[in-house]
mmCIF file of C-alpha atoms and ligand atoms in Angstrom:
data_model
loop_
_atom_site.group_PDB
_atom_site.id
_atom_site.type_symbol
_atom_site.label_atom_id
_atom_site.label_comp_id
_atom_site.label_asym_id
_atom_site.label_seq_id
_atom_site.Cartn_x
_atom_site.Cartn_y
_atom_site.Cartn_z
ATOM 1 C CA MET A 1 63.771 76.237 78.824
ATOM 2 C CA GLU A 2 66.157 73.976 80.661
ATOM 3 C CA ASN A 3 68.846 76.475 81.596
ATOM 4 C CA HIS A 4 66.271 79.018 82.720
ATOM 5 C CA LEU A 5 65.466 79.199 86.404
ATOM 6 C CA VAL A 6 62.683 81.765 86.118
ATOM 7 C CA GLU A 7 60.274 82.308 83.216
ATOM 8 C CA VAL A 8 57.657 85.023 83.120
ATOM 9 C CA GLU A 9 55.199 85.697 80.316
ATOM 10 C CA GLY A 10 52.594 88.428 80.054
ATOM 11 C CA LEU A 11 52.739 89.179 83.780
ATOM 12 C CA LYS A 12 50.186 91.693 85.043
ATOM 13 C CA LYS A 13 49.515 92.785 88.602
ATOM 14 C CA TYR A 14 46.678 95.214 89.130
ATOM 15 C CA PHE A 15 45.648 96.482 92.566
ATOM 16 C CA PRO A 16 41.985 97.492 92.939
ATOM 17 C CA ILE A 17 41.157 101.028 94.051
ATOM 18 C CA LYS A 18 38.267 100.855 96.539
ATOM 19 C CA GLU A 19 35.964 103.706 97.421
ATOM 20 C CA GLY A 20 32.858 104.423 99.511
ATOM 21 C CA VAL A 21 31.233 102.603 102.422
ATOM 22 C CA PHE A 22 30.683 99.493 100.321
ATOM 23 C CA SER A 23 34.325 99.447 99.190
ATOM 24 C CA ARG A 24 33.364 99.350 95.548
ATOM 25 C CA THR A 25 36.188 98.898 93.039
ATOM 26 C CA VAL A 26 36.410 102.128 91.063
ATOM 27 C CA GLY A 27 39.610 101.435 89.170
ATOM 28 C CA TYR A 28 42.957 99.657 89.201
ATOM 29 C CA VAL A 29 46.564 100.621 89.825
ATOM 30 C CA LYS A 30 48.382 98.847 87.009
ATOM 31 C CA ALA A 31 51.591 98.206 88.927
ATOM 32 C CA VAL A 32 52.866 95.583 86.469
ATOM 33 C CA ASP A 33 51.417 95.665 83.002
ATOM 34 C CA ASP A 34 52.362 92.854 80.623
ATOM 35 C CA VAL A 35 55.954 92.009 81.385
ATOM 36 C CA SER A 36 57.871 89.019 79.947
ATOM 37 C CA PHE A 37 61.398 87.843 80.718
ATOM 38 C CA SER A 38 63.423 84.868 81.843
ATOM 39 C CA ILE A 39 66.460 84.498 84.079
ATOM 40 C CA LYS A 40 69.124 81.903 83.318
ATOM 41 C CA LYS A 41 70.689 79.834 86.074
ATOM 42 C CA GLY A 42 73.623 81.728 87.593
ATOM 43 C CA GLU A 43 72.581 85.011 85.989
ATOM 44 C CA ILE A 44 72.070 88.412 87.612
ATOM 45 C CA PHE A 45 69.069 90.050 85.983
ATOM 46 C CA GLY A 46 68.592 93.725 86.820
ATOM 47 C CA LEU A 47 65.366 95.706 86.956
ATOM 48 C CA VAL A 48 65.854 99.445 86.868
ATOM 49 C CA GLY A 49 63.473 102.398 86.817
ATOM 50 C CA GLU A 50 62.186 105.303 88.872
ATOM 51 C CA SER A 51 60.463 104.564 92.166
ATOM 52 C CA GLY A 52 56.870 103.377 91.753
ATOM 53 C CA CYS A 53 57.500 101.869 88.291
ATOM 54 C CA GLY A 54 56.567 98.341 89.422
ATOM 55 C CA LYS A 55 59.999 96.767 90.032
ATOM 56 C CA THR A 56 59.254 95.604 93.563
ATOM 57 C CA THR A 57 55.854 94.221 92.547
ATOM 58 C CA VAL A 58 57.539 92.082 89.863
ATOM 59 C CA GLY A 59 59.937 90.683 92.494
ATOM 60 C CA ARG A 60 57.185 89.928 94.989
ATOM 61 C CA THR A 61 55.027 88.260 92.371
ATOM 62 C CA LEU A 62 57.912 85.979 91.372
ATOM 63 C CA LEU A 63 58.277 84.963 95.009
ATOM 64 C CA SER A 64 54.519 84.272 95.163
ATOM 65 C CA LEU A 65 54.137 86.873 97.894
ATOM 66 C CA LEU A 66 51.594 88.406 95.503
ATOM 67 C CA GLU A 67 49.327 86.549 93.116
ATOM 68 C CA PRO A 68 49.446 87.748 89.502
ATOM 69 C CA THR A 69 46.335 89.259 87.936
ATOM 70 C CA GLU A 70 47.319 87.674 84.638
ATOM 71 C CA GLY A 71 50.216 85.778 83.144
ATOM 72 C CA LEU A 72 52.509 82.797 83.448
ATOM 73 C CA VAL A 73 55.204 82.367 86.114
ATOM 74 C CA LYS A 74 57.506 79.335 86.125
ATOM 75 C CA PHE A 75 60.333 78.397 88.477
ATOM 76 C CA GLU A 76 62.634 75.549 87.445
ATOM 77 C CA GLN A 77 60.092 74.677 84.759
ATOM 78 C CA GLU A 78 57.389 74.204 87.346
ATOM 79 C CA THR A 79 54.319 76.375 86.775
ATOM 80 C CA LEU A 80 53.472 78.577 89.755
ATOM 81 C CA TYR A 81 50.716 80.462 87.979
ATOM 82 C CA ASN A 82 49.166 80.295 84.559
ATOM 83 C CA THR A 83 46.027 82.408 84.446
ATOM 84 C CA GLU A 84 45.226 81.231 80.917
ATOM 85 C CA THR A 85 44.862 77.571 81.953
ATOM 86 C CA GLY A 86 43.863 78.327 85.557
ATOM 87 C CA GLU A 87 46.917 76.462 86.932
ATOM 88 C CA LYS A 88 48.089 77.541 90.361
ATOM 89 C CA ILE A 89 50.667 75.967 92.629
ATOM 90 C CA LYS A 90 49.272 74.091 95.653
ATOM 91 C CA LYS A 91 49.848 75.640 99.054
ATOM 92 C CA SER A 92 51.883 72.641 100.241
ATOM 93 C CA ASP A 93 54.144 72.801 97.151
ATOM 94 C CA LEU A 94 54.505 76.532 97.579
ATOM 95 C CA GLN A 95 55.848 76.042 101.113
ATOM 96 C CA LYS A 96 58.538 73.728 99.727
ATOM 97 C CA LEU A 97 59.319 76.096 96.888
ATOM 98 C CA ARG A 98 59.665 79.069 99.229
ATOM 99 C CA LYS A 99 62.900 77.502 100.499
ATOM 100 C CA GLU A 100 64.358 77.839 97.022
ATOM 101 C CA MET A 101 63.470 81.527 96.661
ATOM 102 C CA GLN A 102 64.385 84.177 99.187
ATOM 103 C CA ILE A 103 64.466 87.951 99.413
ATOM 104 C CA ILE A 104 66.999 90.495 100.611
ATOM 105 C CA PHE A 105 65.166 93.628 101.722
ATOM 106 C CA GLN A 106 66.090 97.236 101.143
ATOM 107 C CA ASP A 107 66.109 98.462 104.698
ATOM 108 C CA PRO A 108 68.334 96.431 107.030
ATOM 109 C CA TYR A 109 67.021 98.511 109.974
ATOM 110 C CA ALA A 110 63.351 97.722 109.447
ATOM 111 C CA SER A 111 63.694 94.124 108.240
ATOM 112 C CA LEU A 112 65.346 92.692 111.381
ATOM 113 C CA ASP A 113 63.167 92.155 114.454
ATOM 114 C CA PRO A 114 64.814 94.209 117.254
ATOM 115 C CA ARG A 115 63.520 91.797 119.924
ATOM 116 C CA MET A 116 65.288 88.758 118.490
ATOM 117 C CA ASN A 117 68.999 88.074 118.766
ATOM 118 C CA VAL A 118 70.948 87.528 115.570
ATOM 119 C CA GLY A 119 71.097 83.753 116.006
ATOM 120 C CA MET A 120 67.303 83.619 116.243
ATOM 121 C CA ILE A 121 66.894 85.899 113.225
ATOM 122 C CA VAL A 122 69.263 83.933 110.993
ATOM 123 C CA SER A 123 67.886 80.531 112.010
ATOM 124 C CA GLU A 124 64.197 81.538 111.892
ATOM 125 C CA GLY A 125 63.558 79.806 108.547
ATOM 126 C CA LEU A 126 65.463 76.690 109.612
ATOM 127 C CA ARG A 127 63.340 76.378 112.748
ATOM 128 C CA LYS A 128 60.112 77.084 110.862
ATOM 129 C CA HIS A 129 60.840 74.375 108.303
ATOM 130 C CA LYS A 130 62.093 72.021 111.080
ATOM 131 C CA LEU A 131 65.515 71.726 109.481
ATOM 132 C CA VAL A 132 67.379 71.893 112.795
ATOM 133 C CA LYS A 133 66.825 69.386 115.584
ATOM 134 C CA SER A 134 68.116 71.347 118.566
ATOM 135 C CA LYS A 135 68.836 74.848 119.793
ATOM 136 C CA LYS A 136 72.544 74.110 119.598
ATOM 137 C CA GLU A 137 72.277 73.062 115.963
ATOM 138 C CA ALA A 138 70.398 76.302 115.184
ATOM 139 C CA VAL A 139 73.122 78.365 116.893
ATOM 140 C CA ASP A 140 75.925 76.481 115.109
ATOM 141 C CA LYS A 141 74.232 76.905 111.741
ATOM 142 C CA SER A 142 73.693 80.630 112.415
ATOM 143 C CA LYS A 143 77.391 81.043 113.266
ATOM 144 C CA GLU A 144 78.354 79.292 110.037
ATOM 145 C CA LEU A 145 76.050 81.560 107.995
ATOM 146 C CA LEU A 146 77.320 84.727 109.676
ATOM 147 C CA GLU A 147 80.900 83.711 108.919
ATOM 148 C CA LEU A 148 79.934 83.012 105.308
ATOM 149 C CA CYS A 149 78.693 86.616 105.164
ATOM 150 C CA GLY A 150 81.858 88.107 106.664
ATOM 151 C CA LEU A 151 80.748 88.485 110.309
ATOM 152 C CA GLU A 152 82.117 86.745 113.367
ATOM 153 C CA GLY A 153 80.116 83.728 114.483
ATOM 154 C CA GLY A 154 80.194 84.981 118.086
ATOM 155 C CA ASN A 155 77.731 87.708 117.072
ATOM 156 C CA VAL A 156 74.802 85.275 117.347
ATOM 157 C CA HIS A 157 73.973 86.466 120.864
ATOM 158 C CA LYS A 158 73.880 90.178 119.970
ATOM 159 C CA TYR A 159 70.829 92.209 118.924
ATOM 160 C CA PRO A 160 70.320 94.166 115.666
ATOM 161 C CA HIS A 161 70.828 97.607 117.305
ATOM 162 C CA GLU A 162 74.420 96.630 118.123
ATOM 163 C CA PHE A 163 75.395 96.556 114.433
ATOM 164 C CA SER A 164 76.080 99.117 111.700
ATOM 165 C CA GLY A 165 73.889 99.341 108.579
ATOM 166 C CA GLY A 166 76.321 97.291 106.465
ATOM 167 C CA GLN A 167 76.592 94.608 109.162
ATOM 168 C CA ARG A 168 72.798 94.428 109.438
ATOM 169 C CA GLN A 169 72.518 93.904 105.715
ATOM 170 C CA ARG A 170 75.043 91.043 106.045
ATOM 171 C CA ILE A 171 72.764 89.557 108.715
ATOM 172 C CA GLY A 172 69.811 89.950 106.309
ATOM 173 C CA ILE A 173 71.793 88.117 103.618
ATOM 174 C CA ALA A 174 72.772 85.340 106.071
ATOM 175 C CA ARG A 175 69.078 84.924 106.933
ATOM 176 C CA ALA A 176 68.179 84.739 103.229
ATOM 177 C CA LEU A 177 70.822 82.026 102.681
ATOM 178 C CA ALA A 178 69.816 79.856 105.644
ATOM 179 C CA LEU A 179 67.482 77.638 103.594
ATOM 180 C CA GLU A 180 70.071 77.228 100.826
ATOM 181 C CA PRO A 181 67.981 78.951 98.149
ATOM 182 C CA LYS A 182 68.771 78.887 94.439
ATOM 183 C CA PHE A 183 67.179 82.237 93.671
ATOM 184 C CA LEU A 184 67.385 85.558 95.488
ATOM 185 C CA VAL A 185 65.367 88.690 94.867
ATOM 186 C CA ALA A 186 67.519 91.583 96.053
ATOM 187 C CA ASP A 187 65.199 94.579 96.390
ATOM 188 C CA GLU A 188 67.339 97.739 96.501
ATOM 189 C CA PRO A 189 69.724 95.886 98.860
ATOM 190 C CA ILE A 190 72.253 98.713 99.149
ATOM 191 C CA ALA A 191 70.015 101.780 98.759
ATOM 192 C CA ALA A 192 69.871 102.448 102.517
ATOM 193 C CA LEU A 193 73.616 102.008 103.066
ATOM 194 C CA ASP A 194 76.460 104.534 103.126
ATOM 195 C CA VAL A 195 78.263 104.750 99.806
ATOM 196 C CA SER A 196 81.470 103.437 101.425
ATOM 197 C CA ILE A 197 79.670 100.252 102.500
ATOM 198 C CA GLN A 198 77.704 99.660 99.292
ATOM 199 C CA ALA A 199 80.659 98.215 97.341
ATOM 200 C CA GLN A 200 81.471 95.792 100.183
ATOM 201 C CA VAL A 201 77.935 94.391 100.234
ATOM 202 C CA LEU A 202 77.886 94.067 96.428
ATOM 203 C CA ARG A 203 81.232 92.256 96.531
ATOM 204 C CA LEU A 204 79.856 89.884 99.169
ATOM 205 C CA MET A 205 76.766 89.177 97.043
ATOM 206 C CA SER A 206 78.943 88.551 93.998
ATOM 207 C CA ASN A 207 81.243 86.154 95.905
ATOM 208 C CA LEU A 208 78.256 84.284 97.342
ATOM 209 C CA LYS A 209 76.754 83.928 93.883
ATOM 210 C CA ASP A 210 79.924 82.273 92.568
ATOM 211 C CA ARG A 211 80.448 80.139 95.659
ATOM 212 C CA LEU A 212 76.869 78.931 96.065
ATOM 213 C CA GLY A 213 75.732 79.015 92.420
ATOM 214 C CA LEU A 214 72.999 81.581 93.096
ATOM 215 C CA THR A 215 70.779 83.406 90.624
ATOM 216 C CA TYR A 216 69.627 86.966 91.360
ATOM 217 C CA LEU A 217 66.863 89.322 90.402
ATOM 218 C CA PHE A 218 68.491 92.612 91.346
ATOM 219 C CA ILE A 219 66.153 95.581 91.739
ATOM 220 C CA SER A 220 67.577 99.083 91.826
ATOM 221 C CA HIS A 221 66.875 102.672 90.822
ATOM 222 C CA ASP A 222 70.623 103.234 90.542
ATOM 223 C CA LEU A 223 71.940 102.813 87.014
ATOM 224 C CA SER A 224 75.595 102.708 88.027
ATOM 225 C CA VAL A 225 74.968 99.856 90.476
ATOM 226 C CA ILE A 226 73.078 97.862 87.836
ATOM 227 C CA ARG A 227 75.903 98.417 85.359
ATOM 228 C CA TYR A 228 78.489 97.164 87.819
ATOM 229 C CA PHE A 229 76.531 94.169 89.052
ATOM 230 C CA CYS A 230 74.115 92.760 86.451
ATOM 231 C CA ASP A 231 74.515 90.552 83.371
ATOM 232 C CA ARG A 232 71.261 91.648 81.728
ATOM 233 C CA VAL A 233 68.891 94.455 82.484
ATOM 234 C CA ALA A 234 65.326 95.568 81.825
ATOM 235 C CA VAL A 235 64.324 99.216 82.097
ATOM 236 C CA MET A 236 60.820 99.705 83.509
ATOM 237 C CA TYR A 237 58.459 102.603 83.030
ATOM 238 C CA LEU A 238 54.926 102.679 84.459
ATOM 239 C CA GLY A 239 54.709 98.916 84.899
ATOM 240 C CA SER A 240 56.121 97.899 81.499
ATOM 241 C CA PHE A 241 59.546 97.156 80.033
ATOM 242 C CA VAL A 242 60.746 99.782 77.588
ATOM 243 C CA GLU A 243 64.128 98.178 76.904
ATOM 244 C CA LYS A 244 65.780 94.845 77.680
ATOM 245 C CA ALA A 245 69.321 93.786 76.746
ATOM 246 C CA SER A 246 72.658 92.655 78.101
ATOM 247 C CA THR A 247 74.083 95.283 80.451
ATOM 248 C CA LYS A 248 76.938 95.885 78.013
ATOM 249 C CA LYS A 249 74.628 96.534 75.058
ATOM 250 C CA LEU A 250 72.206 98.691 77.006
ATOM 251 C CA TYR A 251 74.873 100.966 78.463
ATOM 252 C CA HIS A 252 76.934 101.234 75.281
ATOM 253 C CA ASN A 253 74.012 101.685 72.959
ATOM 254 C CA PRO A 254 70.766 102.689 74.701
ATOM 255 C CA LEU A 255 68.000 102.814 72.114
ATOM 256 C CA HIS A 256 64.794 103.847 73.920
ATOM 257 C CA PRO A 257 64.304 107.594 74.552
ATOM 258 C CA TYR A 258 63.580 106.915 78.254
ATOM 259 C CA THR A 259 66.766 104.863 78.746
ATOM 260 C CA LYS A 260 68.779 107.539 76.939
ATOM 261 C CA SER A 261 67.405 110.210 79.277
ATOM 262 C CA LEU A 262 68.058 108.127 82.403
ATOM 263 C CA LEU A 263 71.635 107.448 81.356
ATOM 264 C CA SER A 264 72.330 111.037 80.399
ATOM 265 C CA ALA A 265 71.055 112.182 83.818
ATOM 266 C CA ALA A 266 73.262 109.718 85.736
ATOM 267 C CA PRO A 267 76.330 111.326 87.361
ATOM 268 C CA LYS A 268 79.664 110.637 85.645
ATOM 269 C CA SER A 269 82.679 109.562 87.699
ATOM 270 C CA ASP A 270 85.002 111.864 85.761
ATOM 271 C CA PRO A 271 84.040 115.550 86.259
ATOM 272 C CA ALA A 272 86.137 116.457 83.199
ATOM 273 C CA VAL A 273 83.726 114.523 80.994
ATOM 274 C CA LYS A 274 81.185 117.025 79.747
ATOM 275 C CA LYS A 275 77.880 115.582 78.671
ATOM 276 C CA LYS A 276 74.648 116.696 77.155
ATOM 277 C CA ARG A 277 71.833 116.034 79.608
ATOM 278 C CA LYS A 278 68.552 114.903 78.117
ATOM 279 C CA VAL A 279 66.207 116.134 80.813
ATOM 280 C CA ILE A 280 62.925 114.219 80.975
ATOM 281 C CA LYS A 281 60.093 116.723 80.958
ATOM 282 C CA GLY A 282 57.074 116.478 83.250
ATOM 283 C CA ASP A 283 56.206 114.009 86.001
ATOM 284 C CA VAL A 284 55.595 110.269 85.839
ATOM 285 C CA PRO A 285 51.842 109.793 85.155
ATOM 286 C CA SER A 286 49.790 107.803 87.655
ATOM 287 C CA PRO A 287 49.772 104.007 87.150
ATOM 288 C CA ALA A 288 46.051 104.219 87.977
ATOM 289 C CA ASP A 289 45.539 106.246 84.820
ATOM 290 C CA PRO A 290 48.423 105.580 82.423
ATOM 291 C CA PRO A 291 48.437 107.447 79.099
ATOM 292 C CA GLU A 292 46.874 105.790 76.063
ATOM 293 C CA GLY A 293 49.247 104.554 73.377
ATOM 294 C CA CYS A 294 52.910 104.689 74.367
ATOM 295 C CA LYS A 295 52.975 105.309 78.122
ATOM 296 C CA PHE A 296 56.031 107.525 77.680
ATOM 297 C CA HIS A 297 54.492 109.832 75.047
ATOM 298 C CA THR A 298 53.625 112.591 77.549
ATOM 299 C CA ARG A 299 57.347 113.029 78.314
ATOM 300 C CA CYS A 300 59.037 111.926 75.089
ATOM 301 C CA THR A 301 60.706 114.540 72.890
ATOM 302 C CA TYR A 302 60.310 112.266 69.851
ATOM 303 C CA ALA A 303 56.573 111.618 70.302
ATOM 304 C CA GLU A 304 54.376 111.761 67.190
ATOM 305 C CA GLU A 305 50.596 111.533 66.769
ATOM 306 C CA HIS A 306 50.785 107.766 66.276
ATOM 307 C CA CYS A 307 52.429 107.354 69.726
ATOM 308 C CA LYS A 308 49.292 108.700 71.422
ATOM 309 C CA LYS A 309 47.082 106.070 69.801
ATOM 310 C CA GLU A 310 48.977 102.797 69.661
ATOM 311 C CA ARG A 311 50.956 101.104 72.393
ATOM 312 C CA PRO A 312 54.313 99.863 71.064
ATOM 313 C CA VAL A 313 55.304 96.261 71.760
ATOM 314 C CA LEU A 314 58.687 95.187 73.067
ATOM 315 C CA ARG A 315 60.429 93.847 69.957
ATOM 316 C CA GLU A 316 63.896 92.591 69.079
ATOM 317 C CA VAL A 317 65.501 95.516 67.278
ATOM 318 C CA GLN A 318 69.037 94.124 67.316
ATOM 319 C CA PRO A 319 70.159 90.623 68.367
ATOM 320 C CA GLU A 320 69.012 90.102 71.993
ATOM 321 C CA HIS A 321 68.233 93.825 72.287
ATOM 322 C CA TYR A 322 64.524 94.547 72.809
ATOM 323 C CA VAL A 323 62.910 97.978 72.656
ATOM 324 C CA SER A 324 59.332 99.175 72.876
ATOM 325 C CA CYS A 325 59.161 102.255 70.646
ATOM 326 C CA HIS A 326 57.452 102.833 67.285
ATOM 327 C CA PHE A 327 60.262 105.010 66.008
ATOM 328 C CA VAL A 328 63.348 103.388 67.484
ATOM 329 C CA GLU A 329 64.946 102.874 64.038
ATOM 330 C CA LYS A 330 64.379 106.505 63.019
ATOM 331 C CA ILE A 331 65.573 107.930 66.359
ATOM 332 C CA ASN A 332 68.755 105.856 66.309
ATOM 333 C CA SER A 333 69.320 105.777 62.523
ATOM 334 C CA LEU A 334 69.342 101.974 62.553
HETATM 335 FE FE1 SF4 B 401 58.609 108.239 72.220
HETATM 336 FE FE2 SF4 B 401 56.761 107.435 70.467
HETATM 337 FE FE3 SF4 B 401 58.864 105.918 70.956
HETATM 338 FE FE4 SF4 B 401 56.986 106.226 72.796
HETATM 339 S S1 SF4 B 401 56.749 105.244 70.823
HETATM 340 S S2 SF4 B 401 59.157 106.285 73.130
HETATM 341 S S3 SF4 B 401 56.414 108.350 72.497
HETATM 342 S S4 SF4 B 401 58.873 107.948 70.012
#
């Protein structure tokens, strides 16, 4: 669709489990298991779920850092992968496309090379793609990008260890913006930061989105951050979406038992507000051996015999509100 920047259909990413001296494949970790969604231009689409649910793998597959096992991935209506027809983007086209899609990493300490000064870090992509003609141009461009991200341009000669966590994340964002991308995957961008700094970085990302017309895939385990920042959200469990809706709908009227439990477990800002916690029983099963039928049945208080046998599909239960549960109408008296 024309106003959609990213389109994903039936995306699967399985990682082989190798064993023995001959490295024989003995199974697969189903990190992403049949996921479909699209992101409109200028939208912030959130992916939320417990760690290990496949959020990061979705982001990396969209950026073509990983090749999908199955499914269709389109960016600006151009097909990157379509396993059904065997289409795959050429390496040369992928290089060009990489400029349009960038990533902001979780850990601003680990993602910046300590041996490079900030100017070198920020201008790395520009130099690699030969978009600057001289060292001076690279330095000037780096200064401009740092200032865009709320840091002084004079910082170009400093090294990463001279900055705080929040400042390093601003450097990471400046680096991501250097090639003037249209789409950013922000993978837990504030998870490693102090709470006092988190809001500042989110505000910066929001301002940059408006100013530069960016589109985000925002990955987080933190429901309150997603609520504050995203337009639409998908809740992931063991590699699949269990619920997908606008942020407003999902937070005002969560319909899937897993989403309800996650929201009831999230801390409330007002301690006077008493709430009934719906504690999720048991541990998350292994993605190498997910349960048959509904993947959530081993932990769901509403599970019936049918849930153990048949996997529910993600279906539109209310306008633009998708849920994957056999008994969603009964549970919510719809
Ligand atoms: Fe629970 Fe069954 Fe719905 Fe799965 S399909 S969420 S087990 S009620």
